[in-house]
Short mmCIF file of C-alpha atoms in Angstrom, two decimals:
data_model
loop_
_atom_site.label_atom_id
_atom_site.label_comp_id
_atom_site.label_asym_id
_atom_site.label_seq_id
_atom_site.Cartn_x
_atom_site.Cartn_y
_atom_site.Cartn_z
CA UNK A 648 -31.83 -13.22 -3.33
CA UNK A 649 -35.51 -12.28 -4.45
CA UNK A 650 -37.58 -10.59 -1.22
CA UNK A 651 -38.54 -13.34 1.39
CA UNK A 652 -42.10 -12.29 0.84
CA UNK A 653 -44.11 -12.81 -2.35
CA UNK A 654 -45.67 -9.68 -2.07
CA UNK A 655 -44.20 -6.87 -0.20
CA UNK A 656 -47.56 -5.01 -0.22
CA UNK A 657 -48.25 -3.61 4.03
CA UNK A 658 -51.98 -5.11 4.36
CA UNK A 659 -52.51 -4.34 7.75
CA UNK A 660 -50.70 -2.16 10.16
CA UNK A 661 -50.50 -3.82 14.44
CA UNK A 662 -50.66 -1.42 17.42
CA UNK A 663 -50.47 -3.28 20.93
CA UNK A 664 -52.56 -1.75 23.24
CA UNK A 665 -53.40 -1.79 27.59
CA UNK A 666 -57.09 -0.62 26.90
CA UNK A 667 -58.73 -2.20 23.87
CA UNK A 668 -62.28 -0.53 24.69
CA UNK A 669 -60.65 2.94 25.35
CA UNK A 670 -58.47 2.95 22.35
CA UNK A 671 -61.27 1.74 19.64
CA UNK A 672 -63.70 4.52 21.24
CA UNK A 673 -61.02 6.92 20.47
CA UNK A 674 -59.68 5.35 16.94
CA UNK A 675 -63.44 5.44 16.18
CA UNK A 676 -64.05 8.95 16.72
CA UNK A 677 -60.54 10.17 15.17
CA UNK A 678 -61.81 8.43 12.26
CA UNK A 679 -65.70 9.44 12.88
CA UNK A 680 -66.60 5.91 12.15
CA UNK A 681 -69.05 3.35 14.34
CA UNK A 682 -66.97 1.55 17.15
CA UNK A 683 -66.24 -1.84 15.59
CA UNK A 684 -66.56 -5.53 17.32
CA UNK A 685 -64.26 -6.77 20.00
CA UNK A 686 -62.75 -9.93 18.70
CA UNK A 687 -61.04 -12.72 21.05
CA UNK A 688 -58.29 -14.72 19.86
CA UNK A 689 -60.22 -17.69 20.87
CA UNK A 690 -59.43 -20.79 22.84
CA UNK A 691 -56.19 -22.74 22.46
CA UNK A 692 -58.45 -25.69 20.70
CA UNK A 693 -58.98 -23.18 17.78
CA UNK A 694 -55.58 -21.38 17.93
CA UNK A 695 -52.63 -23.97 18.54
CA UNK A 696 -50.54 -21.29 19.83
CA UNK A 697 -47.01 -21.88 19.65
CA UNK A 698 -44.54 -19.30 21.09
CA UNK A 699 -41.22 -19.42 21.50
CA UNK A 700 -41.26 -22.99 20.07
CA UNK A 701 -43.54 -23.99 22.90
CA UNK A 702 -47.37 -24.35 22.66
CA UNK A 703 -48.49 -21.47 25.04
CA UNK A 704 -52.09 -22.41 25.47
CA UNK A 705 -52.37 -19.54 27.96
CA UNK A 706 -51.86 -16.93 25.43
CA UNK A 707 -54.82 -14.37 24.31
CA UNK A 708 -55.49 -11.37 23.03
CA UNK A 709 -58.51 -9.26 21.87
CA UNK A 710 -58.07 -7.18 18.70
CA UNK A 711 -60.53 -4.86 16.83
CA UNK A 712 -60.00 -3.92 13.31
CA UNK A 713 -59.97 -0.41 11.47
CA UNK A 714 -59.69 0.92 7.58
CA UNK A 715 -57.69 3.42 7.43
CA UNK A 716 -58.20 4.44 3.85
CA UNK A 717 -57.48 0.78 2.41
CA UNK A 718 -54.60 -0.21 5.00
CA UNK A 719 -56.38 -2.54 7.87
CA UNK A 720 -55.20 -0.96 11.28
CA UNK A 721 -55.44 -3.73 14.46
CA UNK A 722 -55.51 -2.67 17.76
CA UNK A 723 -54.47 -5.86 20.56
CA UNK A 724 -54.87 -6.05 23.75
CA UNK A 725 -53.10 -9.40 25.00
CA UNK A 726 -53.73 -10.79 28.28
CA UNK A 727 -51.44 -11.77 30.91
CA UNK A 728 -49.68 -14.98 29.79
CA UNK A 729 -46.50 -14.74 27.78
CA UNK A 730 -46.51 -13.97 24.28
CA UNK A 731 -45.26 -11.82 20.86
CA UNK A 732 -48.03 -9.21 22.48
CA UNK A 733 -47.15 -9.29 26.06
CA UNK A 734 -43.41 -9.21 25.55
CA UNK A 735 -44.40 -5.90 23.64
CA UNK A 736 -45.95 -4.07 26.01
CA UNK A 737 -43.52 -5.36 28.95
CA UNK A 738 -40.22 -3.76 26.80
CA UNK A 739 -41.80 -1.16 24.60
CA UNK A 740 -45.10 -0.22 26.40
CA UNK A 741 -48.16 0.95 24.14
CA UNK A 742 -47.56 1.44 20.05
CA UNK A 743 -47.14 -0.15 16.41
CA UNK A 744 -45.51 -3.72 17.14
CA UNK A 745 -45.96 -5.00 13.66
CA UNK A 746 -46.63 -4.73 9.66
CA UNK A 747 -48.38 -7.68 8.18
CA UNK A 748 -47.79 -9.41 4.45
CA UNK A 749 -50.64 -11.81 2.59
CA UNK A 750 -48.72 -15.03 1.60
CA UNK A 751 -50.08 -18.67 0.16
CA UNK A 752 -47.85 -21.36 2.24
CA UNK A 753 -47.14 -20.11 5.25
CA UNK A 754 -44.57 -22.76 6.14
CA UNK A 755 -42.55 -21.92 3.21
CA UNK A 756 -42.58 -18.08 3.95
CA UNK A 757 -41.30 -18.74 7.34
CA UNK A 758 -38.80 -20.66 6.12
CA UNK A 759 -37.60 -17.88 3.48
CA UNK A 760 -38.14 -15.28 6.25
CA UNK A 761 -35.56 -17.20 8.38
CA UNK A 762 -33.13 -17.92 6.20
CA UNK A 763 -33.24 -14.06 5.34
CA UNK A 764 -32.49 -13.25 8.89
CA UNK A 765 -35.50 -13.16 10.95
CA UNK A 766 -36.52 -15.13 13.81
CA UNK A 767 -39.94 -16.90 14.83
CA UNK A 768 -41.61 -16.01 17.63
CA UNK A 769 -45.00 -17.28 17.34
CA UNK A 770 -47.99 -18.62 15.35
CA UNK A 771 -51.19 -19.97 15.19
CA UNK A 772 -54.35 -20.65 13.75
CA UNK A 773 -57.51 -18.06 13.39
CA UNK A 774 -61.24 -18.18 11.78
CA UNK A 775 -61.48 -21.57 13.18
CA UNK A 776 -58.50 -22.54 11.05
CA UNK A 777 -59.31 -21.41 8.08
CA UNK A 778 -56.11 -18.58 8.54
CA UNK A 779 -52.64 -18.79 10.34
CA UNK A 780 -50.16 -16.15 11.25
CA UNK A 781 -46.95 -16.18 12.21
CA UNK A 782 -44.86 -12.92 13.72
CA UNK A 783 -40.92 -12.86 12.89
CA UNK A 784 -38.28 -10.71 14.72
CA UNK A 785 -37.22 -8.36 12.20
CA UNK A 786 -36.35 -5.61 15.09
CA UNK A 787 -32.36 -5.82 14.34
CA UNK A 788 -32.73 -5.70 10.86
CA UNK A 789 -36.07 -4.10 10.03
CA UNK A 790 -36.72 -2.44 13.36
CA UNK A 791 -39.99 -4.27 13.35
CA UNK A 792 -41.86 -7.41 13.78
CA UNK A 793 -42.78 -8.65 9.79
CA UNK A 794 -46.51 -10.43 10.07
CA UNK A 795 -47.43 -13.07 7.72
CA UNK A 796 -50.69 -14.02 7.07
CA UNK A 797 -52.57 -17.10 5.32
CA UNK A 798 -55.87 -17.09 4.80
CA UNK A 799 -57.81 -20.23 3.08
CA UNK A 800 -60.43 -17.77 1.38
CA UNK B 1348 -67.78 16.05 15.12
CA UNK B 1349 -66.13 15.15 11.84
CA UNK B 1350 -62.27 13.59 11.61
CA UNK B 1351 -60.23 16.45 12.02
CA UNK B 1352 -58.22 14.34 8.50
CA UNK B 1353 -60.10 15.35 5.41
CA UNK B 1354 -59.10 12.09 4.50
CA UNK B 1355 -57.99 9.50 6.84
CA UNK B 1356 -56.09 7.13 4.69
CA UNK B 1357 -52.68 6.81 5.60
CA UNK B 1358 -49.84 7.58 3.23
CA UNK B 1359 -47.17 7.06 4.89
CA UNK B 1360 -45.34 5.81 7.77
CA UNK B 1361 -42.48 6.76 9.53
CA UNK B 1362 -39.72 4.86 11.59
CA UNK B 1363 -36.45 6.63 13.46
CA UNK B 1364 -33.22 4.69 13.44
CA UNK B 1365 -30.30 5.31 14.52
CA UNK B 1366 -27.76 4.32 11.32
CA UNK B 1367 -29.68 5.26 8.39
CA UNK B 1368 -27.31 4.17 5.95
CA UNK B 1369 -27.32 0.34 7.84
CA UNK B 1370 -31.44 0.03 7.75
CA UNK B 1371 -31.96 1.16 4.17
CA UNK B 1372 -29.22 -1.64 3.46
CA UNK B 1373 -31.52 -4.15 5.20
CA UNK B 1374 -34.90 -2.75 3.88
CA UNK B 1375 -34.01 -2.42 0.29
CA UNK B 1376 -32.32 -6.50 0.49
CA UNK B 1377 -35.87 -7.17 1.86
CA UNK B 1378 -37.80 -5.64 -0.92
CA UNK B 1379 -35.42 -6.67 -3.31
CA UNK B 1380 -35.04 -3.60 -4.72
CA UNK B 1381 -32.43 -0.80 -5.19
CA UNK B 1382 -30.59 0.88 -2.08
CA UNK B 1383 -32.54 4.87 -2.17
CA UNK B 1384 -30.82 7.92 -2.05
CA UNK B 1385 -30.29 9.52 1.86
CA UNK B 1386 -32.19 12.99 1.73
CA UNK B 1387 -30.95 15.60 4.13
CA UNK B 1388 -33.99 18.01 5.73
CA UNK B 1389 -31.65 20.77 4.79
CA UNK B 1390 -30.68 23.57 6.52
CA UNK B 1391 -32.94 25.70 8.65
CA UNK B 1392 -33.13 28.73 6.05
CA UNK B 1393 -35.38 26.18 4.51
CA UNK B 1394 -37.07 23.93 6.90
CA UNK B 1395 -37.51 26.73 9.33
CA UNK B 1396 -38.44 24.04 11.84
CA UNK B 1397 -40.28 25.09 15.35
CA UNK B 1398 -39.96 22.45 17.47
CA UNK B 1399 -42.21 22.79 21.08
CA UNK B 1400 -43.51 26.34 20.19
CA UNK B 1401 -39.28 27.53 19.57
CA UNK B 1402 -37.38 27.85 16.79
CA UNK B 1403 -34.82 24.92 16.32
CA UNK B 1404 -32.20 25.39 13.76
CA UNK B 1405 -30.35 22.71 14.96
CA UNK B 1406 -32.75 20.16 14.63
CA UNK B 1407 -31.94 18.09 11.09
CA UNK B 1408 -32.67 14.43 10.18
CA UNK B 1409 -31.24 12.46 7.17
CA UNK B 1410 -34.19 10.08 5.23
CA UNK B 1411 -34.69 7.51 3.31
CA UNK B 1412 -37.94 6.18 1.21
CA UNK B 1413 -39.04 3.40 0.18
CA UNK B 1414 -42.56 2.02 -1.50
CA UNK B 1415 -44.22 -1.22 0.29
CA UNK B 1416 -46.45 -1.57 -2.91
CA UNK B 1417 -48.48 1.49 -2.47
CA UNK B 1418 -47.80 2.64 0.89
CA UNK B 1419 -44.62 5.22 1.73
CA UNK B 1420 -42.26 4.40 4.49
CA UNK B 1421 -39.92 6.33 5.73
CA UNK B 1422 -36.80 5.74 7.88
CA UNK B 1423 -35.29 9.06 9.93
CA UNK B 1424 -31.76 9.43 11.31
CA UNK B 1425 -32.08 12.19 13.17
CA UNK B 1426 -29.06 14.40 14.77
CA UNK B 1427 -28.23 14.79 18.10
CA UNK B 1428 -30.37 18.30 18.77
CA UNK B 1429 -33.66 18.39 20.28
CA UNK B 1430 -36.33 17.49 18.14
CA UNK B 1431 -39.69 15.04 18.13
CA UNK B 1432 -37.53 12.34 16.32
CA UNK B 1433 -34.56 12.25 18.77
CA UNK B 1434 -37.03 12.42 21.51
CA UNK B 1435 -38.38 9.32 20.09
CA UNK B 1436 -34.90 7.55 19.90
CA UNK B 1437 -34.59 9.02 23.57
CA UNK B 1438 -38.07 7.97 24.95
CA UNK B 1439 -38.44 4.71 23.00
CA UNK B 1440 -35.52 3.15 20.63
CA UNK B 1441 -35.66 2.25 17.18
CA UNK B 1442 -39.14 1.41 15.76
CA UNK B 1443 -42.42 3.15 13.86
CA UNK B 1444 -43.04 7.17 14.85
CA UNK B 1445 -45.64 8.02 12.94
CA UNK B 1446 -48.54 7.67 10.55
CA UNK B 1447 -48.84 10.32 8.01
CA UNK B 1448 -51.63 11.97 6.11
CA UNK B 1449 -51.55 14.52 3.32
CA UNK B 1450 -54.11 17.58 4.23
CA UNK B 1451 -54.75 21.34 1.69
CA UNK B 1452 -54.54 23.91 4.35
CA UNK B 1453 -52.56 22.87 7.12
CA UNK B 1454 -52.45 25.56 9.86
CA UNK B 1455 -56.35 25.03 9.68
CA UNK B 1456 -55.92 21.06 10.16
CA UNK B 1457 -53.38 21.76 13.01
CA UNK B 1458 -56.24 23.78 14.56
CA UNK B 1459 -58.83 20.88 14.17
CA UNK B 1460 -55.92 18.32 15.31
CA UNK B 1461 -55.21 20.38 18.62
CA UNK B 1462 -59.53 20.64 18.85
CA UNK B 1463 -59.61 16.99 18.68
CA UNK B 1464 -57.46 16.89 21.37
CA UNK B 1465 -53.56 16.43 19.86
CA UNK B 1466 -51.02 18.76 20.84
CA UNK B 1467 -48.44 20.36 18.11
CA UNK B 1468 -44.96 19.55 18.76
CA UNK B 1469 -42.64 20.32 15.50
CA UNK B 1470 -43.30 21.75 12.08
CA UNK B 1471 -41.40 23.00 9.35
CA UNK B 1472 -40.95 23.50 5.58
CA UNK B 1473 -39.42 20.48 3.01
CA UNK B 1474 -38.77 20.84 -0.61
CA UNK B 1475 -37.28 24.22 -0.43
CA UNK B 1476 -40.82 25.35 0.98
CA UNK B 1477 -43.10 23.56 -1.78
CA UNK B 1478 -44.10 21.51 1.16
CA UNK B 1479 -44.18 21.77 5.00
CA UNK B 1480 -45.43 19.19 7.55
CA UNK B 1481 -46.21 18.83 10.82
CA UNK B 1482 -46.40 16.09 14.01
CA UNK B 1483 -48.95 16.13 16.61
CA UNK B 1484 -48.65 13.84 19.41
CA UNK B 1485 -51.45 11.64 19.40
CA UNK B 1486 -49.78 9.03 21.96
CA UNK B 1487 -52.68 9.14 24.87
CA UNK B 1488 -55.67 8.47 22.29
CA UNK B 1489 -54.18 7.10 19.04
CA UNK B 1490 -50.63 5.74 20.60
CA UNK B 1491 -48.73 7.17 17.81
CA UNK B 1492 -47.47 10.86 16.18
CA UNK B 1493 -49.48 11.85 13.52
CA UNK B 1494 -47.49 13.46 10.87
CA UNK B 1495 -49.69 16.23 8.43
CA UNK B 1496 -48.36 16.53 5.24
CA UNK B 1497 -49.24 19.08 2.69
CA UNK B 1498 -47.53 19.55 -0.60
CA UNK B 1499 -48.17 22.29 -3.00
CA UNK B 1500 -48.24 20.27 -6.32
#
């Protein structure tokens, strides 16, 4: 069986977080770089978050977004209704929660990705809909959660 | 101030598990590529590893790598003596332990690493000493180890 993912390339790297602001001002100067943007997940019209199978339109997060070198580093801070993010931080506390992989047909990946072993935990829409994501349990096999990401551009 | 990384790209990262020889199964049927050898740190004639400030000739790991197109990761059974990774397995499970970055001159990048505010908690020698390495615990700030690698070729 070829990999479940077209291209097993690591694009971006996913640390949950309690403290978004305090964690980018310190990211920022380990890297000696400007503090970037605070981004919000957005509202449940944009996002159609689904976790668990269920639409969770309670779920948010704020992210901001490093380069390390070439690798995209995110740093999440989710907020109190369940989620991928939450669930993190309630079991594992603060730390990496997931690697990310570009794909074209997001539906299909998943599909590949769970007949390869992995579970679905949640997805949704971002940039307005012009990307998706979806994070699958990889933690018994992979010890991690596998990211994939679509983007329209 | 400067980053105390000459250069902040990171080459590697670094996951503890608990059966080596089980994950590298999983991860190689992922990538779709061949099973890699298990590397042994050796024993402490060579890796001469100081773990917390003490010498720790007990402390050994077993390793395996793999390539996510570009990017190193690593996956670290380590043995039952103290050391940073069985503290990890300890503290926190299975999952991602550290970023790495390669550095020239490493007892002066420990010294800007412990300035920026890390603290040194094991190093040691690889490759029969044509290499050597060390973690700093960068959990508060960063919420990860950062691993310093130097190699002499």
């Amino acid at each position: 069986m070829s990999s479940p993912i077209q291209d097993p390339k690591i694009i971006q790297i996913g640390f949950i977080v309690r403290d978004l602001e305090a964690t980018k001002q310190q990211v920022a100067r380990f890297l000696d770089v400007p503090v970037p943007p605070t981004v919000s997940s957005g509202e449940y019209e944009v996002t159609q978050t689904v976790y668990r199978g269920e639409p969770a339109p309670l779920a948010q997060c704020h992210m901001a977004f490093f380069d390390f070198g070439g690798l995209q580093v995110e740093f999440i801070e989710p907020n109190e209704a369940p989620s991928v993010w939450r669930d993190h931080l309630r079991r594992h506390g603060e730390g990496v929660h997931h690697i990310a992989f570009g794909v074209k047909g997001i539906n299909k990946a998943i599909e590949r990705c769970e007949q390869w072993g992995m579970t679905l935990e949640q997805k949704g829409e971002y940039r307005r809909g012009n990307g998706r994501y979806a994070y699958l349990n990889a933690l018994e096999d992979l010890k991690i959660f596998v990211e994939l990401l679509e983007s329209d551009e």
